[in-house]
Tab-separated table of C-alpha atoms in Angstrom:
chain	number	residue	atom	x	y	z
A	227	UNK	CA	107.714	98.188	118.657
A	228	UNK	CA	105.055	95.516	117.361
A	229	UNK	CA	102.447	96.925	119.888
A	230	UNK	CA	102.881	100.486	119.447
A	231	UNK	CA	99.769	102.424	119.432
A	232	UNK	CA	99.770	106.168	116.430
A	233	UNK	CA	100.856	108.387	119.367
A	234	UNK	CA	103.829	105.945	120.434
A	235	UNK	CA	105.014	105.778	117.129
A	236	UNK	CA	105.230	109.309	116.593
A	237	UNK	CA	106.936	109.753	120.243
A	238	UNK	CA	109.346	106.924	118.641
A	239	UNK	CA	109.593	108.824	115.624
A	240	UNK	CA	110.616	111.866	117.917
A	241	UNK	CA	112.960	110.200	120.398
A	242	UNK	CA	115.228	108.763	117.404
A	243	UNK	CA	115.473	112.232	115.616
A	244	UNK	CA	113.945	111.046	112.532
A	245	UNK	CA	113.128	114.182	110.784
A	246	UNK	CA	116.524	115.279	111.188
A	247	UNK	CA	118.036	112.150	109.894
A	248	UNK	CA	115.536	112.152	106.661
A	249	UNK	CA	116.818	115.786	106.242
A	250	UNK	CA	120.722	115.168	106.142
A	251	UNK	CA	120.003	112.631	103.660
A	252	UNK	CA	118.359	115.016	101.542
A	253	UNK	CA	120.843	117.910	102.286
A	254	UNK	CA	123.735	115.324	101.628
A	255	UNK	CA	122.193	114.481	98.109
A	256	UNK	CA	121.824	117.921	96.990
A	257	UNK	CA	125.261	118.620	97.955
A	258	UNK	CA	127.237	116.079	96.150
A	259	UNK	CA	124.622	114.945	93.876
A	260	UNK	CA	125.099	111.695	93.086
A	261	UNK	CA	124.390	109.807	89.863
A	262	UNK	CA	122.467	107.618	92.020
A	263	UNK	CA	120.885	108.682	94.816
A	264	UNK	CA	119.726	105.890	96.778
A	265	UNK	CA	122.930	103.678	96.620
A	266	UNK	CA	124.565	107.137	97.562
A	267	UNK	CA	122.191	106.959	100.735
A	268	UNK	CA	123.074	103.706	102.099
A	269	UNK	CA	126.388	104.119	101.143
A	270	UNK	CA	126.894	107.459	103.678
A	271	UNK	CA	124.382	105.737	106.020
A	272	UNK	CA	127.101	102.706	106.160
A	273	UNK	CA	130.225	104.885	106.768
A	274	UNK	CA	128.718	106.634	109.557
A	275	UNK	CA	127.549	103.344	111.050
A	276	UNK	CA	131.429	101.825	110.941
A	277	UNK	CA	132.391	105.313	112.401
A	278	UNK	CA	130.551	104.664	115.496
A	279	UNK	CA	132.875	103.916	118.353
A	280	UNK	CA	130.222	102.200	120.044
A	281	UNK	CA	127.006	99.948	119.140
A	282	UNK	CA	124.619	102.663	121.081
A	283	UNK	CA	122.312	104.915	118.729
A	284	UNK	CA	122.835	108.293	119.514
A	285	UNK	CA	119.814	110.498	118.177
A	286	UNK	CA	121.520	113.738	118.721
A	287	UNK	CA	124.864	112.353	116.218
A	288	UNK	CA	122.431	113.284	113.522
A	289	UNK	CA	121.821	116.703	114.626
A	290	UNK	CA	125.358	117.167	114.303
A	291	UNK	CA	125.647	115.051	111.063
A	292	UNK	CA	123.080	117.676	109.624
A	293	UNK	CA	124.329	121.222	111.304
A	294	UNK	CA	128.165	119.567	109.480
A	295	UNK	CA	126.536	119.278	106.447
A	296	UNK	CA	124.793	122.966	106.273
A	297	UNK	CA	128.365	124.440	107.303
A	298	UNK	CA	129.670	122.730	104.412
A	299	UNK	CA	127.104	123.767	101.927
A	300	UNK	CA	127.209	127.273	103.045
A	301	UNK	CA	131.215	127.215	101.835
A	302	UNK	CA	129.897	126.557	98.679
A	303	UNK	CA	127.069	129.420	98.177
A	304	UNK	CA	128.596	131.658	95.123
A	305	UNK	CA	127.908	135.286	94.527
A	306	UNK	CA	124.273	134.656	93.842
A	307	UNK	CA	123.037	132.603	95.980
A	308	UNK	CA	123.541	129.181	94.426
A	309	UNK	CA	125.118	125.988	96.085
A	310	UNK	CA	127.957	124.548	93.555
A	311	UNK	CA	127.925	121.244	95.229
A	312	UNK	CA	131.136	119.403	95.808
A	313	UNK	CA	131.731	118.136	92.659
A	314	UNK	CA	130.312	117.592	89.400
A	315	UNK	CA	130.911	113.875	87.735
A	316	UNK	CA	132.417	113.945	84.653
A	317	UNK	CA	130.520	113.091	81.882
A	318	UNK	CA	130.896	113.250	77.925
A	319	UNK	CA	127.184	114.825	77.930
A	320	UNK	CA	127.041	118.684	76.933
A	321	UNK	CA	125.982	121.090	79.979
A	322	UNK	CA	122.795	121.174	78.780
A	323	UNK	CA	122.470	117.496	79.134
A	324	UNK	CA	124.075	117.692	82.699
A	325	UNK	CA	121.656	120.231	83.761
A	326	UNK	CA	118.680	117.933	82.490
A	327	UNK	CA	120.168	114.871	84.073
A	328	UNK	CA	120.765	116.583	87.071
A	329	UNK	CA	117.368	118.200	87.400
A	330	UNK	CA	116.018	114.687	86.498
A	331	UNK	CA	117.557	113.367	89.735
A	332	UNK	CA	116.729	115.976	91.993
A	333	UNK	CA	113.143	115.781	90.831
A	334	UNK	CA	113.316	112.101	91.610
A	335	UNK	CA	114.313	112.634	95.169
A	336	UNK	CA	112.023	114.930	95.555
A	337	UNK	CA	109.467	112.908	94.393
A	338	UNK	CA	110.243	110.404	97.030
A	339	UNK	CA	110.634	113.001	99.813
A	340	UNK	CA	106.736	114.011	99.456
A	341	UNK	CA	105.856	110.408	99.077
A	342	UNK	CA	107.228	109.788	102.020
A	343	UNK	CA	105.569	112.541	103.943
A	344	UNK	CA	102.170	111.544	102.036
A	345	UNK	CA	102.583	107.650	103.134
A	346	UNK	CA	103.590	108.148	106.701
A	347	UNK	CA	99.679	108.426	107.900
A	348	UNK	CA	99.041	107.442	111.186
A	349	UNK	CA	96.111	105.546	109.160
A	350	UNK	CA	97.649	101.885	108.211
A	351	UNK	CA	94.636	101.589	105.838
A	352	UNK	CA	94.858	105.323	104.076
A	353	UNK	CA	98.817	104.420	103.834
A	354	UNK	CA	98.723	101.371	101.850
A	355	UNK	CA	96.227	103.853	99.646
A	356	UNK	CA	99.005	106.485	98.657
A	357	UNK	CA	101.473	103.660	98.448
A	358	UNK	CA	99.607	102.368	95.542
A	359	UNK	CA	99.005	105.825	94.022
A	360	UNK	CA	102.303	107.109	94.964
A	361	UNK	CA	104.037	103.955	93.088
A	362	UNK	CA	102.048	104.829	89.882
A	363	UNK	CA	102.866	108.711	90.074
A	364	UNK	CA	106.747	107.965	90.802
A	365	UNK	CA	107.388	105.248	88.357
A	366	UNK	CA	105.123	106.809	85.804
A	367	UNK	CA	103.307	103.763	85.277
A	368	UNK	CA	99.282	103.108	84.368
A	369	UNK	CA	98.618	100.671	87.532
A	370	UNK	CA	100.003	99.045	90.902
A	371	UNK	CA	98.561	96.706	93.308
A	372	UNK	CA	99.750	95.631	96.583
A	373	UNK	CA	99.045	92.025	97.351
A	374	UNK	CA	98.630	90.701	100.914
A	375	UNK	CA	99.501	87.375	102.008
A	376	UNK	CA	97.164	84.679	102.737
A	377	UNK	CA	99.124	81.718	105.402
A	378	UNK	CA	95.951	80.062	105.587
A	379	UNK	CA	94.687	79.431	101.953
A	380	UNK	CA	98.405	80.092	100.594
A	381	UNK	CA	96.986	82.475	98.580
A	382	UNK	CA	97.741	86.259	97.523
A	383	UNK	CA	94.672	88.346	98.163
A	384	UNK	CA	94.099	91.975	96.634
A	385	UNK	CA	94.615	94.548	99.386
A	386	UNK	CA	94.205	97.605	97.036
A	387	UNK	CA	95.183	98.480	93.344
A	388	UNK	CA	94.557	101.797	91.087
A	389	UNK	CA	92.632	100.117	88.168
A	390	UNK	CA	91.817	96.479	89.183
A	391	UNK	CA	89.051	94.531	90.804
A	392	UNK	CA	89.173	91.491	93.337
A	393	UNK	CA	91.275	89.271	92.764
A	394	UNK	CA	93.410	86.020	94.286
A	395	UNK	CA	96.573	84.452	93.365
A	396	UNK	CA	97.642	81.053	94.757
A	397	UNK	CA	101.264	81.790	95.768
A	398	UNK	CA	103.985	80.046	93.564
A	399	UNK	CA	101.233	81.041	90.312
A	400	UNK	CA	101.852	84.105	87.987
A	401	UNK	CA	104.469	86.609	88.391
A	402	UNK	CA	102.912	88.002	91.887
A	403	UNK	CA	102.488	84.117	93.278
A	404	UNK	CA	106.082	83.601	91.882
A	405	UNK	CA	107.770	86.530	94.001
A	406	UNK	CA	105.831	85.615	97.064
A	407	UNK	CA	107.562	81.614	96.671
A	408	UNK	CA	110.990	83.214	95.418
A	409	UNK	CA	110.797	86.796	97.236
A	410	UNK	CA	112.745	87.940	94.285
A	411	UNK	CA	112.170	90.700	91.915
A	412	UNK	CA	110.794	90.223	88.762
A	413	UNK	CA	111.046	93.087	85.846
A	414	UNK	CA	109.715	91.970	82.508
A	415	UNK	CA	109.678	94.000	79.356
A	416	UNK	CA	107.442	91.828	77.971
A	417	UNK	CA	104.926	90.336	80.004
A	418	UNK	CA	103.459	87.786	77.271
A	419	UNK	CA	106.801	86.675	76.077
A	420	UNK	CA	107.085	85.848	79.902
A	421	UNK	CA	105.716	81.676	80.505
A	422	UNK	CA	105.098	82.667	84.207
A	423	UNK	CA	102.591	85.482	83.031
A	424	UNK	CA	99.119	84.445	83.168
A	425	UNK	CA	96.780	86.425	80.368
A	426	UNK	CA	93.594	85.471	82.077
A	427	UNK	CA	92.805	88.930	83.810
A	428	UNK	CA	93.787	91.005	80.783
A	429	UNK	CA	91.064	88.664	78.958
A	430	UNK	CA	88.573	89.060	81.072
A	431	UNK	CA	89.227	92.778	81.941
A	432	UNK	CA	89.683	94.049	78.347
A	433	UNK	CA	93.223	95.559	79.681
A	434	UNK	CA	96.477	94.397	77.924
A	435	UNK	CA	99.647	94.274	80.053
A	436	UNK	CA	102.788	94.914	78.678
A	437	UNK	CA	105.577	95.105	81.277
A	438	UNK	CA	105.851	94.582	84.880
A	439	UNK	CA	107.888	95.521	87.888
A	440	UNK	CA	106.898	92.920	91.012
A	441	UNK	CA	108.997	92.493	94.061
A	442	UNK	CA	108.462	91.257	97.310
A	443	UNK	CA	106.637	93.373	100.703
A	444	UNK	CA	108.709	91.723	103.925
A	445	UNK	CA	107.797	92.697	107.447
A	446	UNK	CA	110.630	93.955	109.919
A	447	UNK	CA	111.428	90.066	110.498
A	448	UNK	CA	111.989	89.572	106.832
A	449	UNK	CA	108.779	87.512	106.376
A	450	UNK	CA	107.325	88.147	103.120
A	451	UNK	CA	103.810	89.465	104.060
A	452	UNK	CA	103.010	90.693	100.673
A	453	UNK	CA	103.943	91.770	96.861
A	454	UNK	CA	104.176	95.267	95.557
A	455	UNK	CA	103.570	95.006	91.490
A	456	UNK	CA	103.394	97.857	89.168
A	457	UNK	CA	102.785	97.456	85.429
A	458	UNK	CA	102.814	99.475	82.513
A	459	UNK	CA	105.075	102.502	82.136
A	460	UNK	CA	104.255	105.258	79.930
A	461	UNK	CA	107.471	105.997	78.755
A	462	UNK	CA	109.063	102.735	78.000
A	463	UNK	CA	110.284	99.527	80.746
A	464	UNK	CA	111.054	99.648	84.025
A	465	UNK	CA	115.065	100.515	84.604
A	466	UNK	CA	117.345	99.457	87.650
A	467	UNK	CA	116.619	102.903	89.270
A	468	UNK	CA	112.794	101.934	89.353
A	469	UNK	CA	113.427	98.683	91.434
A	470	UNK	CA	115.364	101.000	93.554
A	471	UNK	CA	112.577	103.514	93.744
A	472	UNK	CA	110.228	100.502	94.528
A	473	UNK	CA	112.483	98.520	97.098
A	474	UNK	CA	111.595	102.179	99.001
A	475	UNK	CA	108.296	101.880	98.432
A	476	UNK	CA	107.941	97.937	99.039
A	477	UNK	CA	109.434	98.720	102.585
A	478	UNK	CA	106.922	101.137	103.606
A	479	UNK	CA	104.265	99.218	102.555
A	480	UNK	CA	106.098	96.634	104.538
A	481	UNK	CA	104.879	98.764	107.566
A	482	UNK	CA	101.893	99.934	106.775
A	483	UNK	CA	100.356	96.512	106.108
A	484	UNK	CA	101.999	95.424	109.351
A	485	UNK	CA	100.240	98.437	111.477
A	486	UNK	CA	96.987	97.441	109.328
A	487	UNK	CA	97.519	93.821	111.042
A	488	UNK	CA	97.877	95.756	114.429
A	489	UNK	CA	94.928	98.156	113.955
A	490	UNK	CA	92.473	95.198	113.109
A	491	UNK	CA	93.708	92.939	116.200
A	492	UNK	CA	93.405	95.596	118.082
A	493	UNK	CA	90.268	96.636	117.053
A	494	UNK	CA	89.016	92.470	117.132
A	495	UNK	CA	90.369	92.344	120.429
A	496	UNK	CA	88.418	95.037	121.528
A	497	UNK	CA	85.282	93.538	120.212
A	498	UNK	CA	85.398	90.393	121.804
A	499	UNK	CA	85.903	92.136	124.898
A	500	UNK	CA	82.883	94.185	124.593
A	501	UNK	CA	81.053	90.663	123.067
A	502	UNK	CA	81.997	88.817	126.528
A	503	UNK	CA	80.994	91.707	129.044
A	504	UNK	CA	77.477	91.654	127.150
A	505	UNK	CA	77.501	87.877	127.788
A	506	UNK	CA	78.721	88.205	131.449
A	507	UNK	CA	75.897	90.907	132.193
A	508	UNK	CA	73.306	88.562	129.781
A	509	UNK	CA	73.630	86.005	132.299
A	510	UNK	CA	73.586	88.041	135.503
A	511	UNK	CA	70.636	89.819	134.738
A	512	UNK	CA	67.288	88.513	134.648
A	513	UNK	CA	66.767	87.696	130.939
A	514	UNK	CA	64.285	84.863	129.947
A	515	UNK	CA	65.638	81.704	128.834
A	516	UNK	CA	65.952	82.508	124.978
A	517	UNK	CA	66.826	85.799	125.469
A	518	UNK	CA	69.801	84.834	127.011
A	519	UNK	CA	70.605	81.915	124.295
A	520	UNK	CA	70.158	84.322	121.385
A	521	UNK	CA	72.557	86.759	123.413
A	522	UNK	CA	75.635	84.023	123.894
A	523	UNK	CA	75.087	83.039	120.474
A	524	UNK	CA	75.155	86.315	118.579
A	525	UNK	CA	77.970	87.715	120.887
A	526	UNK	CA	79.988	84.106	120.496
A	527	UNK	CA	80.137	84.561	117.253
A	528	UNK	CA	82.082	87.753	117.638
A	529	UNK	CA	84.300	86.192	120.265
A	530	UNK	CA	85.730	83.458	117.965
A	531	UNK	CA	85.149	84.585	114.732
A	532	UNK	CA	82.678	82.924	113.045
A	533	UNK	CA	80.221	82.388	110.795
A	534	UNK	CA	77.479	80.463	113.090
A	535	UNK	CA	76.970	79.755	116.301
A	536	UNK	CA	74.460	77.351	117.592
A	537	UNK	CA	73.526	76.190	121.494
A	538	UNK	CA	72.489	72.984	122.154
A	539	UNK	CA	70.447	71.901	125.024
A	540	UNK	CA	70.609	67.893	125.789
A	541	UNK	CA	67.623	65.770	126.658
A	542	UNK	CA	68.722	62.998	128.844
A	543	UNK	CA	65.755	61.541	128.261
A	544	UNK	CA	65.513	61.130	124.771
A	545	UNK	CA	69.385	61.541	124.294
A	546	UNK	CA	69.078	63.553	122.028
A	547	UNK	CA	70.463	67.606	121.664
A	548	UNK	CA	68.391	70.034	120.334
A	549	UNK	CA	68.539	74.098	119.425
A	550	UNK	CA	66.615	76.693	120.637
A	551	UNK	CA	68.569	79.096	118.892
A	552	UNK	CA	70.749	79.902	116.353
A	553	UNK	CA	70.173	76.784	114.192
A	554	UNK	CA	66.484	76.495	114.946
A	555	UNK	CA	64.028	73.754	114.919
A	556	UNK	CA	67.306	71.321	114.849
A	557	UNK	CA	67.214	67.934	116.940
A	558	UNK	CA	70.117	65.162	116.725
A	559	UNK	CA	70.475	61.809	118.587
A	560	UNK	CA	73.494	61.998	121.092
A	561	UNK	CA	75.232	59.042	119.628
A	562	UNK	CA	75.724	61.469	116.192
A	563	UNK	CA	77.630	64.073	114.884
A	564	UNK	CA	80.028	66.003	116.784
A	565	UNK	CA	77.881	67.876	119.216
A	566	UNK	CA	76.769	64.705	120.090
A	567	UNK	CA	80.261	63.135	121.057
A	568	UNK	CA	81.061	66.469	123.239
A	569	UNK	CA	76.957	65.844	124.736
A	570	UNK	CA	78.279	62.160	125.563
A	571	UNK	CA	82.229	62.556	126.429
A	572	UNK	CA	82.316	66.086	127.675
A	573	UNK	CA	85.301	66.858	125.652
A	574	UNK	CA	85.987	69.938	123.777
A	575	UNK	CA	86.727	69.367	120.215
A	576	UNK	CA	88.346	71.996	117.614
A	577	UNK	CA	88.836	70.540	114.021
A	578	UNK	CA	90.224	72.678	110.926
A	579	UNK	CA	88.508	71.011	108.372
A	580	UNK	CA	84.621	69.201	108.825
A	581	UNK	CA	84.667	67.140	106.436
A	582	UNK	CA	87.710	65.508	106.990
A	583	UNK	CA	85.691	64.135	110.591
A	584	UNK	CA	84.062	61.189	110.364
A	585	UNK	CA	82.191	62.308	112.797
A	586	UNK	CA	80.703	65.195	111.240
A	587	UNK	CA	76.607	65.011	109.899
A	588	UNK	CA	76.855	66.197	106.449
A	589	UNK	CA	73.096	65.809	106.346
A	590	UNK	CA	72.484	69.448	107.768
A	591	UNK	CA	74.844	71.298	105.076
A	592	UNK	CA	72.806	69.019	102.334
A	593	UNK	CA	69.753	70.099	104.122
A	594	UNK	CA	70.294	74.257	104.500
A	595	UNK	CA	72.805	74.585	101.516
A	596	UNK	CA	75.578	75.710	103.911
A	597	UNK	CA	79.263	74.526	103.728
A	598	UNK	CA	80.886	74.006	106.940
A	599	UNK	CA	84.624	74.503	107.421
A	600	UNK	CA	85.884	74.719	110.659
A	601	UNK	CA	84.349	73.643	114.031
A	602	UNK	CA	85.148	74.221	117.926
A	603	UNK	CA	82.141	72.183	119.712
């Protein structure tokens, strides 16, 4: 499921009766209105799961789950038109009350029904997008941010956010870096009564937070691959119902950033394939000499993902390596550097980090201003 391309998710989508299933959810609802929806959800979803006779998914149980549903609300209809429901919970409020909880609820799953319809783009990128703005209309709260997941600085990174700029938040740090460590949810009332809460972006922004809803963004493996935060409600703090309404959310942005991951493999993938069939025609044609460097260097660059590329040629007779492209006018003695121990041992070498090599020539980065990180040589 990992690999599927927009129009095999939608078959997917198909094959498994989705809509229908999203549909008897919402029919169910509406029927017995519940005083709270969501756990009402799982809770139906779970009964008809330990009613299965048999660990096989049948798409077309749903159809049936749906079509009993309808027969069951049309039992109800009274003289004009109007579904009852099943029953009414009793409550010490006056009907008027009811009827404004009620229509409080139904509003709320409606609200989540067209979110739902307005996230599930085909687009990973434009999804993440009405996550954030969908998260803000539906908790009724002044910003949200989705964070992204950094494994190789350990860092969160800004993916998008209605209201903020750049910014990144070393994981374990602040309430977002402490939900990516804990992958716990965080609600604070008052975010500078809070120790974990750093002030440092309201200072510099202008912008004063004052409570904060954060929980964690897992993939379909239960990774955490990101942190869904929303701060600021306009009409008081965030209740139990929001973290429900935001454990939703959190899981759809769950797969949206996960078919953002697949789009941009994909789309790398295809541009290092394009990069080495304009390498594998550069050198069967009949391009001059630096023609063809300046093509394997520029299309390398794309192939591995990097910053620089640079091609060395070795003089035997001097042993020494120098460039004729990429890092031009360049010349190093064999016995230095780390070019120079792959010119003399033939060995390939890949090191994370430069400057913990003591073979690496700082002298060059001193010498253009340019901070090497990682090389393959």
């Amino acid at each position: 499921a990992c690999n599927m391309n927009p129009e095999k998710a939608t078959d997917y989508l198909s094959r498994v009766n989705w809509k229908s299933l999203v549909e008897w959810l919402t029919a169910e609802a509406i029927l017995n209105r519940p005083a709270n929806p969501i756990q009402f959800c799982r809770d139906i979803l779970g009964e008809k799961l330990a009613d299965q006779t048999s660990a096989d998914f049948k798409p077309d149980n749903i159809t049936e789950w749906l079509r009993s549903c309808y027969t069951e609300a049309t039992a109800l209809v009274d003289e004009h038109g109007i579904i009852q429901g099943k029953t009414l919970e009793a409550a010490q409020q006056s009907l008027p009350e009811q009827i404004t909880e009620l229509r409080r609820k139904v509003d709320g799953m409606q609200q989540l029904l067209d979110a739902s319809s307005t996230i599930a783009t085909l687009d990973p990128h434009q999804a993440t997008d009405n996550i954030v703005a969908e998260t803000c209309r539906i908790l009724n709260c002044d910003r949200a941010t989705i964070f992204t997941v950094d494994n190789i600085t350990k860092e969160l990174v800004l993916s998008v956010a209605e209201g903020a700029k750049n910014i990144r938040v070393p994981i374990g740090q602040g309430i977002a870096g402490t939900v990516a460590a804990t992958g716990e949810t965080i609600n604070i009332v008052d975010a500078y009564a809070d120790s974990r809460f750093s002030s440092s972006a309201d200072k510099a922004s202008g912008y004063r937070t004052v409570n904060i809803l954060c929980m964690p963004i897992k993939s379909v493996d239960g990774s955490i691959v990101g942190v869904l935060q929303a701060i600021n409600k306009k009409d008081g703090s965030f209740t139990p119902t929001d973290e429900d309404v935001m454990s939703l959310l959190a899981t759809q942005a769950g797969i949206a950033l996960q078919n953002a991951n697949l789009y941009r493999n994909s789309e790398s993938a295809r541009d290092k394939f394009r990069s080495l069939l304009d390498i594998i025609r550069a050198m069967q044609g009949e391009m001059g000499v630096n023609s063809l460097i300046f093509t394997i260097t520029q299309r390398t660059i794309r192939v591995v993902d990097a910053d620089r590329c640079t091609l060395y040629l070795v003089d035997n007779v001097h042993r020494g390596l120098f460039a004729m492209q990429g890092e031009v006018n360049i010349r190093i003695s064999m016995e230095q550097g780390i070019a120079g121990q792959v010119a003399t041992t033939g060995q390939t070498l890949n090191i994370p980090d430069a400057y913990e090599n003591d073979k690496f020539n700082q002298a060059i980065d001193k010498k253009t201003g340019y901070r090497t990180r990682a090389i393959l040589c």
